Coordinates of C-alpha atoms in Angstrom, one line a residue:
M1 CA 26.6 -70.9 -80.7
L2 CA 25.2 -73.3 -83.7
E3 CA 22.2 -74.4 -80.6
G4 CA 21.5 -71.1 -79.7
F5 CA 21.2 -69.8 -83.0
L6 CA 18.6 -72.5 -84.2
V7 CA 17.0 -72.4 -81.1
A8 CA 16.2 -68.8 -82.4
A9 CA 15.1 -70.1 -85.8
I10 CA 12.8 -71.7 -84.6
A11 CA 11.1 -69.5 -82.7
V12 CA 11.9 -66.2 -84.7
P13 CA 9.5 -67.3 -87.3
L14 CA 6.2 -68.9 -84.9
G15 CA 7.0 -65.5 -83.0
L16 CA 6.2 -63.7 -86.8
L17 CA 3.6 -65.6 -87.3
T18 CA 1.8 -65.4 -84.4
G19 CA 2.0 -61.6 -84.5
S20 CA 0.9 -61.6 -87.9
L21 CA -2.1 -63.5 -87.0
L22 CA -2.6 -61.5 -84.2
A23 CA -2.3 -58.0 -85.8
R24 CA -5.9 -57.4 -87.6
Y25 CA -7.6 -58.5 -85.2
V26 CA -5.5 -56.1 -82.3
F27 CA -6.2 -53.8 -85.1
G28 CA -9.6 -54.7 -85.4
C29 CA -9.7 -53.8 -81.2
I30 CA -7.7 -50.5 -81.5
F31 CA -10.2 -48.6 -83.8
K32 CA -13.8 -49.8 -82.5
L33 CA -12.2 -48.5 -79.2
Y34 CA -11.3 -45.3 -80.7
Q35 CA -13.2 -44.2 -83.7
N36 CA -15.5 -41.8 -82.7
E37 CA -13.0 -40.0 -80.2
N38 CA -9.5 -40.1 -83.0
M39 CA -9.5 -38.4 -85.9
M40 CA -6.3 -40.5 -87.0
M41 CA -7.3 -43.8 -85.7
S42 CA -10.2 -43.1 -88.7
T43 CA -7.9 -42.4 -91.1
I44 CA -5.7 -45.4 -90.5
Q45 CA -8.1 -47.4 -90.6
E46 CA -9.5 -45.9 -94.3
L47 CA -6.5 -46.3 -95.2
I48 CA -5.9 -49.9 -94.0
Q49 CA -9.3 -51.0 -96.0
R50 CA -8.8 -49.4 -99.2
G51 CA -5.2 -51.2 -99.4
E52 CA -3.0 -47.7 -99.2
S53 CA -1.1 -48.8 -95.7
K54 CA -0.5 -52.5 -95.7
L55 CA -0.2 -53.9 -92.2
I56 CA 2.0 -56.5 -93.7
V57 CA 5.6 -54.6 -94.3
P58 CA 8.7 -57.2 -96.0
W59 CA 11.4 -55.0 -94.5
I60 CA 9.7 -54.8 -91.1
Y61 CA 9.8 -58.8 -90.8
L62 CA 13.8 -58.5 -92.1
L63 CA 14.4 -56.2 -89.2
A64 CA 12.2 -58.2 -86.0
I65 CA 14.9 -61.0 -87.4
G66 CA 17.9 -58.6 -88.0
V67 CA 17.0 -57.7 -84.2
A68 CA 16.7 -61.2 -82.9
M69 CA 19.2 -62.9 -84.1
L70 CA 21.9 -59.9 -82.4
T71 CA 19.8 -60.2 -79.4
V72 CA 20.6 -63.7 -79.3
F73 CA 24.0 -63.4 -80.3
L74 CA 25.1 -60.7 -77.5
S75 CA 23.2 -63.3 -74.8
L76 CA 25.1 -65.9 -76.0
L77 CA 28.4 -64.0 -75.3
R78 CA 29.1 -64.6 -72.0
P79 CA 27.8 -68.8 -71.7
M80 CA 29.9 -69.6 -74.5
G81 CA 32.6 -67.4 -72.5
I82 CA 32.4 -69.7 -69.3
A83 CA 31.9 -73.0 -71.6
A84 CA 35.0 -72.7 -73.0
K85 CA 37.1 -72.5 -69.9
V86 CA 35.5 -76.0 -68.6
S87 CA 37.6 -78.5 -69.5
E88 CA 37.3 -82.1 -71.4
V89 CA 38.1 -84.0 -67.9
E90 CA 35.5 -81.7 -66.1
A91 CA 32.2 -81.6 -68.3
M92 CA 32.7 -85.3 -68.4
R93 CA 32.8 -85.8 -65.1
Y94 CA 29.9 -83.2 -64.5
R95 CA 26.5 -84.8 -63.2
S96 CA 23.7 -82.2 -62.7
E97 CA 21.6 -83.4 -59.4
Q98 CA 18.2 -84.4 -60.5
T99 CA 15.5 -84.9 -57.3
K100 CA 12.9 -86.9 -59.7
K101 CA 14.4 -89.4 -62.6
K102 CA 13.0 -88.9 -65.4
I103 CA 12.6 -91.8 -68.3
R104 CA 14.3 -89.9 -71.2
K105 CA 14.6 -90.8 -74.9
G106 CA 17.7 -91.4 -76.1
Y107 CA 19.1 -91.3 -79.2
S108 CA 22.1 -93.4 -81.2
D109 CA 24.1 -90.0 -82.5
I110 CA 23.9 -86.5 -81.1
T111 CA 22.5 -83.8 -83.7
V112 CA 22.6 -80.0 -83.3
T113 CA 19.0 -80.4 -83.9
R114 CA 18.1 -83.4 -81.4
L115 CA 19.9 -81.1 -78.9
A116 CA 18.1 -77.6 -79.8
M117 CA 14.9 -80.1 -79.9
V118 CA 16.2 -81.3 -76.2
H119 CA 16.9 -77.6 -74.9
L120 CA 12.8 -77.0 -75.9
A121 CA 11.4 -79.6 -74.8
G122 CA 13.5 -79.4 -71.7
N123 CA 13.4 -76.0 -70.8
K124 CA 9.0 -75.2 -71.8
K125 CA 8.1 -72.2 -70.4
K126 CA 11.5 -69.7 -71.0
S127 CA 10.6 -71.8 -75.5
L128 CA 7.2 -69.9 -74.4
I129 CA 8.4 -66.5 -73.6
T130 CA 10.6 -67.1 -76.2
I131 CA 7.6 -67.0 -78.5
C132 CA 5.8 -65.0 -76.9
S133 CA 8.0 -62.1 -76.5
M134 CA 8.4 -62.4 -80.4
A135 CA 5.1 -62.5 -81.0
I136 CA 4.9 -58.2 -78.8
T137 CA 7.8 -57.5 -81.0
G138 CA 6.5 -58.5 -84.1
L139 CA 3.1 -57.0 -83.6
L140 CA 4.8 -54.0 -82.2
C141 CA 6.9 -53.6 -85.3
M142 CA 4.0 -53.6 -87.3
V143 CA 1.7 -51.1 -86.0
V144 CA 4.8 -48.5 -85.7
A145 CA 5.5 -49.3 -89.1
T146 CA 1.6 -49.3 -89.9
V147 CA 1.5 -45.3 -88.0
L148 CA 4.5 -44.3 -89.4
S149 CA 3.5 -45.6 -93.0
C150 CA 0.1 -43.2 -92.3
A151 CA 2.2 -40.3 -91.1
N152 CA 3.1 -39.7 -94.5
P153 CA 4.6 -35.3 -93.9
K154 CA 3.3 -34.9 -97.8
E155 CA -0.1 -36.7 -97.9
A156 CA -0.7 -34.7 -94.7
A157 CA 0.3 -31.5 -96.5
D158 CA -2.0 -31.5 -99.7
H159 CA -4.5 -32.8 -97.0
S160 CA -4.0 -29.6 -95.0
V161 CA -4.0 -26.7 -97.9
M162 CA -5.4 -27.0 -100.9
G163 CA -3.7 -26.1 -104.2
E164 CA 0.7 -24.9 -103.8
Y165 CA 0.5 -22.2 -101.0
Q166 CA -2.5 -20.7 -99.0
I167 CA -2.7 -17.2 -98.1
A168 CA -4.7 -15.6 -95.2
P169 CA -5.4 -12.3 -92.7
I170 CA -3.5 -12.2 -89.5
I171 CA -6.1 -12.5 -86.9
D172 CA -6.3 -13.1 -83.1
N173 CA -9.4 -12.7 -81.1
N174 CA -9.0 -11.9 -77.9
D175 CA -5.9 -10.1 -77.9
K176 CA -6.4 -7.1 -75.5
E177 CA -3.0 -5.7 -76.8
H178 CA -4.2 -5.5 -80.4
P179 CA -8.2 -5.4 -80.4
E180 CA -7.6 -4.5 -84.4
L181 CA -6.4 -8.6 -84.7
E182 CA -10.2 -9.2 -84.2
W183 CA -11.5 -11.1 -87.2
S184 CA -14.6 -8.5 -86.5
Q185 CA -12.5 -5.1 -87.2
V186 CA -10.1 -7.1 -90.0
Q187 CA -13.0 -7.8 -92.2
Q188 CA -14.3 -4.1 -92.0
N189 CA -10.3 -3.1 -93.3
N190 CA -9.4 -6.4 -94.9
P191 CA -5.7 -7.7 -96.8
L192 CA -7.3 -9.7 -99.4
T193 CA -8.6 -7.3 -101.1
E194 CA -9.3 -7.5 -105.4
E195 CA -6.1 -6.0 -106.0
L196 CA -3.4 -7.9 -104.0
R197 CA -4.8 -11.5 -106.5
E198 CA -4.0 -9.5 -108.9
Q199 CA -0.6 -9.2 -107.4
I200 CA -0.4 -12.8 -107.2
L201 CA -1.6 -13.8 -110.1
Q202 CA 0.9 -11.9 -112.0
I203 CA 3.6 -13.9 -110.8
D204 CA 5.0 -15.8 -113.4
G205 CA 4.3 -20.0 -112.1
I206 CA 0.9 -19.1 -110.7
D207 CA -2.1 -20.6 -112.6
S208 CA -4.7 -19.4 -110.8
V209 CA -5.9 -17.8 -107.3
E210 CA -9.8 -19.3 -105.4
C211 CA -10.8 -17.0 -102.7
Y212 CA -12.8 -18.4 -99.9
L213 CA -15.1 -16.6 -97.2
R214 CA -15.5 -17.3 -93.6
N215 CA -17.3 -16.0 -91.0
D216 CA -18.4 -16.8 -87.6
A217 CA -21.5 -18.4 -86.0
E218 CA -22.7 -18.4 -81.9
S219 CA -25.9 -20.5 -81.2
D220 CA -27.7 -21.8 -78.2
A221 CA -27.1 -25.1 -81.0
F222 CA -22.9 -24.7 -80.4
D223 CA -23.5 -24.4 -76.2
G224 CA -22.9 -20.7 -76.6
N225 CA -19.9 -21.5 -78.9
R226 CA -18.5 -20.0 -81.7
E227 CA -18.1 -22.4 -85.3
G228 CA -16.9 -21.0 -88.8
M229 CA -18.9 -20.3 -91.2
L230 CA -17.2 -20.8 -94.5
G231 CA -18.1 -19.0 -98.0
V232 CA -17.3 -22.1 -101.4
P233 CA -16.9 -19.6 -104.7
E234 CA -17.6 -21.1 -108.2
S235 CA -14.6 -23.4 -108.6
G236 CA -15.1 -25.3 -105.7
K237 CA -18.7 -26.7 -106.8
E238 CA -18.1 -29.9 -107.2
L239 CA -15.9 -30.5 -103.9
L240 CA -18.3 -28.9 -102.0
E241 CA -21.0 -31.3 -103.7
D242 CA -19.5 -34.8 -103.9
G243 CA -18.4 -34.5 -100.3
I244 CA -21.4 -34.5 -99.6
I245 CA -22.8 -37.7 -97.2
E246 CA -26.3 -37.7 -96.4
G247 CA -29.0 -35.3 -97.3
N248 CA -28.7 -33.5 -100.5
A249 CA -27.9 -30.1 -101.7
T250 CA -26.5 -28.2 -104.9
Y251 CA -24.4 -25.3 -105.2
E252 CA -27.1 -23.3 -106.2
E253 CA -29.8 -23.9 -103.1
L254 CA -26.8 -22.8 -101.0
K255 CA -26.6 -19.7 -102.3
S256 CA -29.3 -18.5 -100.3
G257 CA -27.7 -17.9 -97.3
N258 CA -30.9 -19.4 -95.2
K259 CA -28.9 -23.1 -96.0
V260 CA -26.2 -25.2 -95.1
I261 CA -23.8 -27.9 -95.3
I262 CA -22.6 -29.5 -91.9
D263 CA -19.6 -31.2 -92.1
K264 CA -19.6 -34.3 -90.1
N265 CA -16.8 -33.4 -87.7
L266 CA -19.0 -31.0 -86.1
L267 CA -21.8 -33.7 -85.1
H268 CA -18.7 -35.2 -83.3
W269 CA -19.0 -32.4 -80.5
Y270 CA -23.4 -31.9 -80.9
P271 CA -24.2 -35.4 -82.0
D272 CA -27.8 -34.0 -81.2
L273 CA -27.6 -31.4 -84.6
S274 CA -29.6 -33.6 -87.9
I275 CA -30.6 -32.9 -90.9
G276 CA -33.8 -30.6 -90.9
D277 CA -32.9 -29.4 -88.2
V278 CA -33.2 -25.0 -88.1
I279 CA -30.8 -23.1 -86.0
D280 CA -30.7 -19.7 -84.7
V281 CA -27.4 -18.1 -84.7
V282 CA -26.0 -14.9 -84.1
T283 CA -22.7 -13.5 -86.7
W284 CA -21.0 -10.6 -87.1
D285 CA -21.5 -7.9 -89.3
G286 CA -18.1 -5.5 -88.9
G287 CA -18.4 -4.6 -85.5
E288 CA -22.5 -5.1 -85.6
K289 CA -24.4 -8.5 -84.7
C290 CA -26.7 -9.3 -86.6
R291 CA -29.4 -12.3 -86.2
K292 CA -29.6 -15.8 -88.7
Q293 CA -31.3 -18.3 -88.8
L294 CA -29.7 -21.5 -91.4
E295 CA -31.4 -25.0 -91.4
I296 CA -28.9 -28.0 -91.9
V297 CA -30.4 -29.7 -95.4
A298 CA -27.4 -31.8 -95.4
I299 CA -23.8 -33.4 -93.9
G300 CA -20.3 -33.6 -96.0
D301 CA -17.2 -35.4 -95.1
Y302 CA -14.2 -33.4 -96.6
D303 CA -10.8 -32.9 -95.7
L304 CA -8.8 -30.2 -93.2
G305 CA -7.7 -28.0 -96.6
F306 CA -10.7 -27.7 -97.9
T307 CA -12.9 -26.6 -94.4
R308 CA -9.7 -25.6 -92.4
Y309 CA -12.0 -26.3 -88.9
N310 CA -14.6 -24.0 -90.4
Y311 CA -17.6 -26.5 -90.2
L312 CA -20.7 -24.3 -91.6
I313 CA -20.6 -24.3 -95.5
M314 CA -22.3 -22.4 -97.8
A315 CA -21.9 -20.7 -101.4
E316 CA -19.8 -17.4 -101.2
E317 CA -23.5 -15.9 -102.5
G318 CA -25.3 -17.1 -99.7
L319 CA -22.2 -16.0 -96.8
H320 CA -22.3 -12.6 -98.3
S321 CA -25.3 -11.8 -97.9
F322 CA -24.4 -12.2 -94.2
S323 CA -22.7 -9.0 -94.0
G324 CA -21.5 -6.5 -96.2
Y325 CA -17.9 -6.0 -95.3
N326 CA -14.9 -8.1 -96.6
L327 CA -15.2 -11.5 -96.3
N328 CA -12.3 -13.0 -97.8
M329 CA -10.1 -15.2 -95.3
Y330 CA -8.5 -18.1 -97.8
Y331 CA -6.3 -16.8 -101.0
R332 CA -5.7 -20.7 -102.3
I333 CA -2.7 -20.5 -105.0
F334 CA -2.6 -22.6 -106.9
A335 CA 1.1 -22.8 -109.4
N336 CA 2.0 -24.9 -112.0
K337 CA 4.4 -26.3 -109.9
K338 CA 4.7 -27.9 -106.3
Y339 CA 7.6 -26.1 -105.0
D340 CA 9.0 -22.9 -106.7
A341 CA 12.0 -21.1 -105.1
D342 CA 11.8 -18.2 -107.0
V343 CA 7.6 -18.3 -106.5
E344 CA 8.8 -18.7 -102.9
A345 CA 10.5 -15.9 -102.7
K346 CA 8.2 -13.1 -104.4
L347 CA 5.2 -14.7 -102.2
K348 CA 7.2 -13.9 -99.1
T349 CA 8.0 -10.2 -100.4
I350 CA 4.8 -9.6 -100.9
I351 CA 3.6 -11.0 -97.5
E352 CA 6.9 -8.6 -95.8
E353 CA 5.4 -5.8 -97.6
N354 CA 1.6 -6.7 -96.4
G355 CA 2.7 -6.9 -92.6
R356 CA -1.2 -7.8 -92.1
I357 CA -1.5 -11.9 -94.1
Q358 CA 0.2 -15.1 -93.8
M359 CA 0.9 -17.9 -95.4
E360 CA 0.9 -21.7 -95.7
A361 CA 2.7 -24.3 -98.2
C362 CA 2.0 -27.8 -99.1
F363 CA 5.9 -29.1 -98.8
F364 CA 6.8 -26.3 -96.0
R365 CA 4.7 -24.5 -93.2
S366 CA 5.8 -20.7 -92.5
V367 CA 4.5 -17.3 -90.5
I368 CA 5.8 -14.2 -91.5
I369 CA 3.7 -11.6 -89.4

């Protein structure tokens, strides 16, 4: 038992040290390979660079050491049982057969440490495999720990929902059984009305309700696909301007209706788009189509909670000019508490009574039809 644990005491630290040294290099290779294909990998890299997520986590080392020692203990039980059954006389008579004579360094006295070193030197292959396996174990533990530390539900919710709650109309495009759920039909009888907004504001605990607009845009520049256009209210002016990473645009300029910021995520699918391009789009004014020209004046980097996958962004006044109908898409509700059971219950009651809206929240996610 002592010999086995002493071997582990030498191999485990070496394995963990090797894994620690390899971790940053291996992560760098993974980031380089997937940085343009996987948003999660880019986010993890950014968090590590900002120091918000650590590759070296002490409790993971303790866990790895504990697992290794438990494994060593379990692996020693059977050979210890076999050795215990061998009598002293039989052990003294035992001579292992050797094909070649080797000159070995002798010791005047034998200790557990020297026995362990003899074992390591006499079984180089096994010792190397043990050290490499511990290195891989340590690396695997750190990879899993880093991914799990980045998969923070609270942080993910904060990035996917602005405010504490978000209410939107129920939309289902291309539903043959319910054509009234098409966005072109919903905007003609939009449930997100000013009366609904006032009703929400009357709930105790609600501080404000911000309204974001949306419309669809179809273009050859998008290979004939539809992309969402987002209309940002005056209250979102700072977020809009602060998110610009290339080019220049002010909130006032984006009120014209012919200038637009594109989110950098859109460039992943359409890399040929660039600042200064003018694209022809087809939008929907109720059931009617209308043609517009949009000039790309800047590229932005925004949270999902801000864009909701609508990667063409302008001021709300600009988007209002695209249609005479109600383009309200998101009521983003800010409360004085992150979670309040009374506020939640009252919002759910409003949703059930309306029957045409759905809700998302920061600490829970529910859809009520």
